[in-house]
mmCIF file of C-alpha atoms in Angstrom:
data_model
loop_
_atom_site.group_PDB
_atom_site.id
_atom_site.type_symbol
_atom_site.label_atom_id
_atom_site.label_comp_id
_atom_site.label_asym_id
_atom_site.label_seq_id
_atom_site.Cartn_x
_atom_site.Cartn_y
_atom_site.Cartn_z
ATOM 1 C CA MET A 1201 -11.107 5.371 -14.360
ATOM 2 C CA THR A 1202 -9.427 3.651 -11.432
ATOM 3 C CA VAL A 1203 -5.931 3.164 -10.057
ATOM 4 C CA ARG A 1204 -3.992 0.005 -9.284
ATOM 5 C CA VAL A 1205 -2.356 -0.296 -5.867
ATOM 6 C CA VAL A 1206 0.869 -2.332 -5.593
ATOM 7 C CA PRO A 1207 2.081 -2.763 -1.982
ATOM 8 C CA LEU A 1208 5.860 -2.963 -1.557
ATOM 9 C CA ARG A 1209 8.385 -2.742 1.266
ATOM 10 C CA ALA A 1210 11.762 -1.033 1.524
ATOM 11 C CA GLY A 1211 13.559 -2.645 4.433
ATOM 12 C CA SER A 1212 12.204 -3.226 7.910
ATOM 13 C CA CYS A 1213 12.620 -2.098 11.489
ATOM 14 C CA LEU A 1214 12.932 -4.121 14.682
ATOM 15 C CA ASN A 1215 10.739 -3.541 17.690
ATOM 16 C CA LEU A 1216 9.308 -5.415 20.645
ATOM 17 C CA ALA A 1217 5.910 -6.911 19.851
ATOM 18 C CA ALA A 1218 4.653 -5.914 23.307
ATOM 19 C CA ILE A 1219 5.348 -2.257 22.510
ATOM 20 C CA THR A 1220 3.255 -2.304 19.339
ATOM 21 C CA GLU A 1221 0.298 -4.092 20.926
ATOM 22 C CA ARG A 1222 -0.520 -4.248 24.603
ATOM 23 C CA GLY A 1223 -0.477 -7.842 25.827
ATOM 24 C CA ALA A 1224 1.708 -9.178 23.009
ATOM 25 C CA PRO A 1225 4.886 -11.113 23.941
ATOM 26 C CA TRP A 1226 8.105 -9.313 24.824
ATOM 27 C CA ARG A 1227 10.040 -10.542 21.816
ATOM 28 C CA VAL A 1228 11.822 -8.773 18.984
ATOM 29 C CA GLN A 1229 9.848 -8.679 15.762
ATOM 30 C CA ALA A 1230 10.635 -7.312 12.297
ATOM 31 C CA TYR A 1231 8.111 -4.871 10.861
ATOM 32 C CA PRO A 1232 8.128 -3.984 7.149
ATOM 33 C CA ALA A 1233 8.757 -0.405 6.097
ATOM 34 C CA GLY A 1234 5.912 -0.412 3.637
ATOM 35 C CA PHE A 1235 5.378 1.935 0.725
ATOM 36 C CA THR A 1236 2.981 1.788 -2.188
ATOM 37 C CA LEU A 1237 3.285 2.035 -5.948
ATOM 38 C CA ILE A 1238 0.063 3.423 -7.391
ATOM 39 C CA LEU A 1239 -0.473 3.110 -11.131
ATOM 40 C CA HIS A 1240 -2.537 6.123 -12.106
ATOM 41 C CA PRO A 1241 -4.209 6.306 -15.532
ATOM 42 C CA THR A 1242 -2.899 9.790 -16.330
ATOM 43 C CA ARG A 1243 -0.111 10.484 -13.811
ATOM 44 C CA GLY A 1244 1.844 7.271 -14.329
ATOM 45 C CA PRO A 1245 3.641 5.681 -11.375
ATOM 46 C CA VAL A 1246 2.788 7.500 -8.137
ATOM 47 C CA LEU A 1247 4.333 6.608 -4.781
ATOM 48 C CA PHE A 1248 2.750 6.751 -1.361
ATOM 49 C CA ASP A 1249 5.881 7.107 0.823
ATOM 50 C CA THR A 1250 9.205 5.431 -0.005
ATOM 51 C CA GLY A 1251 10.137 3.303 3.018
ATOM 52 C CA TYR A 1252 13.802 3.282 4.029
ATOM 53 C CA GLY A 1253 16.632 4.132 1.667
ATOM 54 C CA ALA A 1254 20.415 3.995 1.567
ATOM 55 C CA ASP A 1255 20.543 7.534 2.978
ATOM 56 C CA VAL A 1256 18.976 6.255 6.216
ATOM 57 C CA VAL A 1257 21.773 3.721 6.644
ATOM 58 C CA THR A 1258 24.358 6.462 6.025
ATOM 59 C CA ALA A 1259 22.691 8.811 8.506
ATOM 60 C CA MET A 1260 22.668 6.134 11.208
ATOM 61 C CA ARG A 1261 26.448 5.775 11.012
ATOM 62 C CA ARG A 1262 27.064 9.224 12.435
ATOM 63 C CA TRP A 1263 25.788 11.424 15.227
ATOM 64 C CA PRO A 1264 22.944 12.103 15.888
ATOM 65 C CA GLY A 1265 21.419 9.592 13.460
ATOM 66 C CA LEU A 1266 23.208 6.936 15.473
ATOM 67 C CA ILE A 1267 20.533 7.424 18.139
ATOM 68 C CA TYR A 1268 17.807 6.554 15.635
ATOM 69 C CA GLY A 1269 19.539 3.285 14.767
ATOM 70 C CA LEU A 1270 19.945 2.339 18.424
ATOM 71 C CA ILE A 1271 16.288 3.005 19.271
ATOM 72 C CA THR A 1272 14.885 1.582 16.028
ATOM 73 C CA PRO A 1273 17.305 -0.929 14.473
ATOM 74 C CA VAL A 1274 16.915 -1.071 10.704
ATOM 75 C CA GLN A 1275 17.297 -3.991 8.310
ATOM 76 C CA PHE A 1276 18.038 -2.779 4.796
ATOM 77 C CA GLY A 1277 19.770 -4.539 1.915
ATOM 78 C CA PRO A 1278 21.371 -3.153 -1.262
ATOM 79 C CA HIS A 1279 18.351 -4.008 -3.426
ATOM 80 C CA ASP A 1280 15.634 -3.031 -0.931
ATOM 81 C CA SER A 1281 15.163 0.604 -1.926
ATOM 82 C CA ALA A 1282 12.038 1.859 -3.643
ATOM 83 C CA ARG A 1283 14.197 3.013 -6.553
ATOM 84 C CA GLU A 1284 15.658 -0.438 -7.178
ATOM 85 C CA GLN A 1285 12.337 -2.209 -6.801
ATOM 86 C CA LEU A 1286 10.685 0.156 -9.268
ATOM 87 C CA ARG A 1287 13.520 -0.418 -11.750
ATOM 88 C CA VAL A 1288 12.791 -4.168 -11.617
ATOM 89 C CA LEU A 1289 9.118 -3.418 -12.271
ATOM 90 C CA GLY A 1290 10.038 -1.322 -15.303
ATOM 91 C CA PHE A 1291 9.781 2.189 -13.850
ATOM 92 C CA PRO A 1292 13.046 4.176 -13.882
ATOM 93 C CA PRO A 1293 13.216 6.875 -11.177
ATOM 94 C CA GLU A 1294 12.853 9.741 -13.627
ATOM 95 C CA GLU A 1295 9.366 8.462 -14.527
ATOM 96 C CA VAL A 1296 8.147 8.975 -10.959
ATOM 97 C CA ARG A 1297 6.703 12.476 -10.996
ATOM 98 C CA HIS A 1298 4.602 12.337 -7.842
ATOM 99 C CA VAL A 1299 5.248 11.117 -4.290
ATOM 100 C CA ILE A 1300 2.446 11.454 -1.754
ATOM 101 C CA VAL A 1301 4.094 11.711 1.676
ATOM 102 C CA SER A 1302 2.049 10.449 4.616
ATOM 103 C CA HIS A 1303 4.410 12.060 7.156
ATOM 104 C CA LEU A 1304 8.088 12.854 7.564
ATOM 105 C CA HIS A 1305 9.408 10.020 9.741
ATOM 106 C CA ALA A 1306 12.596 8.443 8.420
ATOM 107 C CA ASP A 1307 10.979 5.133 7.492
ATOM 108 C CA HIS A 1308 8.582 6.955 5.155
ATOM 109 C CA VAL A 1309 10.882 9.441 3.421
ATOM 110 C CA GLY A 1310 14.149 7.500 3.318
ATOM 111 C CA GLY A 1311 14.094 7.271 -0.484
ATOM 112 C CA LEU A 1312 12.923 10.755 -1.462
ATOM 113 C CA ARG A 1313 16.345 11.762 -2.813
ATOM 114 C CA ASP A 1314 16.150 8.873 -5.305
ATOM 115 C CA PHE A 1315 13.343 10.563 -7.248
ATOM 116 C CA PRO A 1316 14.781 13.884 -8.459
ATOM 117 C CA HIS A 1317 11.876 14.774 -10.765
ATOM 118 C CA ALA A 1318 9.042 14.136 -8.303
ATOM 119 C CA THR A 1319 6.667 16.632 -6.772
ATOM 120 C CA PHE A 1320 5.953 15.918 -3.110
ATOM 121 C CA HIS A 1321 2.317 16.052 -2.018
ATOM 122 C CA LEU A 1322 1.825 16.418 1.743
ATOM 123 C CA ASP A 1323 -0.037 18.303 4.417
ATOM 124 C CA ARG A 1324 1.700 21.561 5.287
ATOM 125 C CA ARG A 1325 0.917 20.705 8.921
ATOM 126 C CA ALA A 1326 3.398 17.822 8.646
ATOM 127 C CA TRP A 1327 6.213 20.151 7.664
ATOM 128 C CA GLU A 1328 5.804 23.284 9.758
ATOM 129 C CA PRO A 1329 6.512 21.726 13.207
ATOM 130 C CA LEU A 1330 9.642 19.955 11.929
ATOM 131 C CA ARG A 1331 11.223 22.275 9.383
ATOM 132 C CA ALA A 1332 13.502 24.074 11.876
ATOM 133 C CA LEU A 1333 14.520 21.003 13.900
ATOM 134 C CA ARG A 1334 18.094 19.734 13.743
ATOM 135 C CA GLY A 1335 20.308 17.381 15.701
ATOM 136 C CA VAL A 1336 18.939 15.465 18.656
ATOM 137 C CA ARG A 1337 15.720 17.514 18.659
ATOM 138 C CA ALA A 1338 14.952 16.218 15.160
ATOM 139 C CA VAL A 1339 15.895 12.611 15.932
ATOM 140 C CA ARG A 1340 13.549 12.659 18.935
ATOM 141 C CA ARG A 1341 10.763 13.176 16.388
ATOM 142 C CA ALA A 1342 12.045 10.298 14.171
ATOM 143 C CA TYR A 1343 12.943 13.003 11.667
ATOM 144 C CA LEU A 1344 16.310 13.050 9.891
ATOM 145 C CA PRO A 1345 16.535 16.324 7.916
ATOM 146 C CA GLU A 1346 19.383 15.050 5.708
ATOM 147 C CA LEU A 1347 16.980 12.573 4.091
ATOM 148 C CA LEU A 1348 15.107 15.392 2.372
ATOM 149 C CA PRO A 1349 16.333 16.761 -0.977
ATOM 150 C CA ASP A 1350 17.955 20.189 -0.762
ATOM 151 C CA ASP A 1351 15.076 21.631 -2.785
ATOM 152 C CA PHE A 1352 12.410 19.752 -0.817
ATOM 153 C CA GLU A 1353 10.230 22.735 0.050
ATOM 154 C CA ASP A 1354 10.348 24.096 -3.514
ATOM 155 C CA ARG A 1355 9.037 20.766 -4.788
ATOM 156 C CA CYS A 1356 6.172 20.508 -2.306
ATOM 157 C CA ALA A 1357 2.569 20.739 -3.479
ATOM 158 C CA TRP A 1358 0.608 21.269 -0.288
ATOM 159 C CA LEU A 1359 -2.574 19.252 -0.060
ATOM 160 C CA ASP A 1360 -5.667 21.418 -0.376
ATOM 161 C CA PHE A 1361 -8.182 20.233 2.212
ATOM 162 C CA THR A 1362 -11.896 20.938 2.029
ATOM 163 C CA GLU A 1363 -14.854 19.765 4.094
ATOM 164 C CA ALA A 1364 -15.238 16.024 3.611
ATOM 165 C CA GLY A 1365 -19.019 15.652 3.768
ATOM 166 C CA ASP A 1366 -21.178 12.776 4.965
ATOM 167 C CA ALA A 1367 -19.770 10.172 2.541
ATOM 168 C CA LEU A 1368 -16.395 10.237 4.298
ATOM 169 C CA HIS A 1369 -17.668 10.580 7.869
ATOM 170 C CA PRO A 1370 -16.053 10.766 10.388
ATOM 171 C CA PHE A 1371 -13.115 12.281 8.477
ATOM 172 C CA PRO A 1372 -13.615 16.060 8.721
ATOM 173 C CA GLU A 1373 -11.479 17.004 5.711
ATOM 174 C CA VAL A 1374 -10.387 15.565 2.384
ATOM 175 C CA ALA A 1375 -7.888 16.609 -0.285
ATOM 176 C CA ASP A 1376 -8.446 15.322 -3.824
ATOM 177 C CA VAL A 1377 -4.781 14.945 -4.777
ATOM 178 C CA PHE A 1378 -5.165 15.155 -8.564
ATOM 179 C CA GLY A 1379 -8.722 16.468 -8.797
ATOM 180 C CA ASP A 1380 -10.116 13.232 -10.256
ATOM 181 C CA SER A 1381 -11.412 11.536 -7.051
ATOM 182 C CA LEU A 1382 -9.074 8.573 -7.597
ATOM 183 C CA LEU A 1383 -6.684 9.436 -4.746
ATOM 184 C CA ARG A 1384 -8.082 11.345 -1.783
ATOM 185 C CA ALA A 1385 -6.005 12.232 1.264
ATOM 186 C CA VAL A 1386 -7.632 12.291 4.703
ATOM 187 C CA PRO A 1387 -6.101 13.560 7.961
ATOM 188 C CA LEU A 1388 -4.787 10.997 10.458
ATOM 189 C CA PRO A 1389 -2.579 13.154 12.717
ATOM 190 C CA GLY A 1390 -1.236 12.215 16.122
ATOM 191 C CA HIS A 1391 1.398 9.582 15.495
ATOM 192 C CA ALA A 1392 3.155 12.387 13.646
ATOM 193 C CA PRO A 1393 2.085 15.957 12.888
ATOM 194 C CA GLY A 1394 0.013 16.300 9.746
ATOM 195 C CA MET A 1395 -0.035 12.600 8.936
ATOM 196 C CA VAL A 1396 -2.440 11.628 6.171
ATOM 197 C CA GLY A 1397 -3.968 8.437 4.873
ATOM 198 C CA LEU A 1398 -5.020 7.853 1.282
ATOM 199 C CA LEU A 1399 -8.270 6.539 -0.186
ATOM 200 C CA ALA A 1400 -7.492 4.847 -3.503
ATOM 201 C CA GLN A 1401 -10.235 3.905 -5.945
ATOM 202 C CA GLU A 1402 -9.372 0.533 -7.514
ATOM 203 C CA ASP A 1403 -11.383 -1.695 -9.851
ATOM 204 C CA ALA A 1404 -12.240 -3.941 -6.912
ATOM 205 C CA GLY A 1405 -13.387 -1.009 -4.787
ATOM 206 C CA LEU A 1406 -11.862 1.270 -2.187
ATOM 207 C CA THR A 1407 -8.403 0.676 -0.694
ATOM 208 C CA VAL A 1408 -7.424 2.601 2.430
ATOM 209 C CA LEU A 1409 -3.722 3.337 2.874
ATOM 210 C CA ALA A 1410 -3.565 4.274 6.548
ATOM 211 C CA ALA A 1411 0.182 4.844 7.013
ATOM 212 C CA ASP A 1412 1.028 4.568 10.751
ATOM 213 C CA ALA A 1413 -2.479 5.053 12.111
ATOM 214 C CA ALA A 1414 -2.130 1.448 13.345
ATOM 215 C CA TRP A 1415 0.733 -1.022 13.658
ATOM 216 C CA SER A 1416 -1.332 -3.856 12.180
ATOM 217 C CA VAL A 1417 -4.349 -4.343 9.959
ATOM 218 C CA ARG A 1418 -6.136 -5.946 12.908
ATOM 219 C CA ALA A 1419 -5.475 -2.902 15.070
ATOM 220 C CA GLY A 1420 -6.742 -0.697 12.257
ATOM 221 C CA ARG A 1421 -10.107 -2.465 12.343
ATOM 222 C CA GLU A 1422 -10.332 -3.283 16.053
ATOM 223 C CA GLU A 1423 -9.296 -1.255 19.064
ATOM 224 C CA ARG A 1424 -5.982 -2.785 20.070
ATOM 225 C CA PRO A 1425 -3.982 -0.134 21.921
ATOM 226 C CA VAL A 1426 -0.229 0.021 21.934
ATOM 227 C CA HIS A 1427 1.801 -0.235 25.128
ATOM 228 C CA PRO A 1428 1.923 3.043 27.112
ATOM 229 C CA LEU A 1429 5.661 3.259 26.356
ATOM 230 C CA ALA A 1430 4.866 3.592 22.652
ATOM 231 C CA ARG A 1431 2.547 6.512 23.284
ATOM 232 C CA VAL A 1432 5.451 8.512 24.688
ATOM 233 C CA ALA A 1433 6.866 8.718 21.161
ATOM 234 C CA PHE A 1434 3.643 10.004 19.582
ATOM 235 C CA HIS A 1435 3.535 13.642 18.554
ATOM 236 C CA ASP A 1436 0.076 13.988 20.159
ATOM 237 C CA PRO A 1437 -1.308 10.865 21.900
ATOM 238 C CA ALA A 1438 -4.838 12.253 22.237
ATOM 239 C CA GLN A 1439 -4.908 13.190 18.565
ATOM 240 C CA GLU A 1440 -3.542 9.750 17.650
ATOM 241 C CA ALA A 1441 -6.387 8.073 19.554
ATOM 242 C CA THR A 1442 -8.941 10.271 17.777
ATOM 243 C CA SER A 1443 -7.463 9.415 14.379
ATOM 244 C CA GLY A 1444 -7.474 5.700 15.174
ATOM 245 C CA ALA A 1445 -11.112 5.875 16.188
ATOM 246 C CA ALA A 1446 -11.979 7.741 12.979
ATOM 247 C CA LEU A 1447 -10.222 5.099 10.886
ATOM 248 C CA ARG A 1448 -12.087 2.264 12.628
ATOM 249 C CA ALA A 1449 -15.412 4.053 12.244
ATOM 250 C CA PHE A 1450 -14.814 4.689 8.542
ATOM 251 C CA LEU A 1451 -13.890 1.041 7.945
ATOM 252 C CA HIS A 1452 -16.942 -0.093 9.884
ATOM 253 C CA ALA A 1453 -19.108 2.073 7.613
ATOM 254 C CA ASN A 1454 -17.249 0.766 4.531
ATOM 255 C CA PRO A 1455 -16.730 -2.941 5.305
ATOM 256 C CA ALA A 1456 -15.758 -3.853 1.728
ATOM 257 C CA ALA A 1457 -12.772 -1.480 1.759
ATOM 258 C CA ARG A 1458 -9.329 -3.053 1.928
ATOM 259 C CA LEU A 1459 -6.863 -1.762 4.501
ATOM 260 C CA HIS A 1460 -3.111 -1.335 4.196
ATOM 261 C CA VAL A 1461 -0.934 -0.043 7.039
ATOM 262 C CA SER A 1462 2.779 0.631 6.733
ATOM 263 C CA HIS A 1463 4.122 -1.992 9.132
ATOM 264 C CA ASP A 1464 1.974 -5.038 8.399
ATOM 265 C CA ALA A 1465 1.191 -7.255 5.414
ATOM 266 C CA PRO A 1466 -1.516 -5.548 3.333
ATOM 267 C CA GLU A 1467 -5.017 -6.879 3.655
ATOM 268 C CA GLY A 1468 -6.111 -8.939 0.652
ATOM 269 C CA TRP A 1469 -2.566 -9.144 -0.754
ATOM 270 C CA THR A 1470 -1.311 -12.588 -1.788
#
């Protein structure tokens, strides 16, 4: 058995290219808010993140979400949401029973409220540092609490990490999301607390969904540091550097694996 990975995007954010990669030009660039539809043989449509959603736009119209919109301008149209795109593909929202959440930044959980029957799979370490934050303190972490369903915590299935073993070196831990080895979460913390990537087993081989461990596919495979100003926003810059190095080392050891990151066109996608 294998899964099928379908890369999608729900809106985009604007940033300066020089911030996302040291030495790049100081010009405004649009970056996709990527999410992934994963067609699982027994679990049906599974999402890895949701990108932006209409709730993000609403939150940015009032304080303190207004700050988020000023720092990270968002482009989002009426048909850009994960829910609407899945409808077009033939998957009504009630059929989505599982959302794997890489981390809790607004551009990754903006559509969670659109999937009322889904269980949320995430690292508890992503939730604990943020759960009590409100107002400006939350926005400083790119976290907008109002994006989460009221019963968010009740619907969480915390990822169960065990020792990864030599096959996944240098990742120290792995969580087999559904117990079938088709979707395995690995820790990539630093950009945000408890951030995870996902190893998806497709017919063509392994696909690595690396979330925000790198701004671009190229930076995921080669060491291309961000501008020092960008590091100020990281939850733990040292941890982020360690996670980036682990990702590059894993890809070097698995050169046939395809790489997807949230804010760049997926590798091998036409």
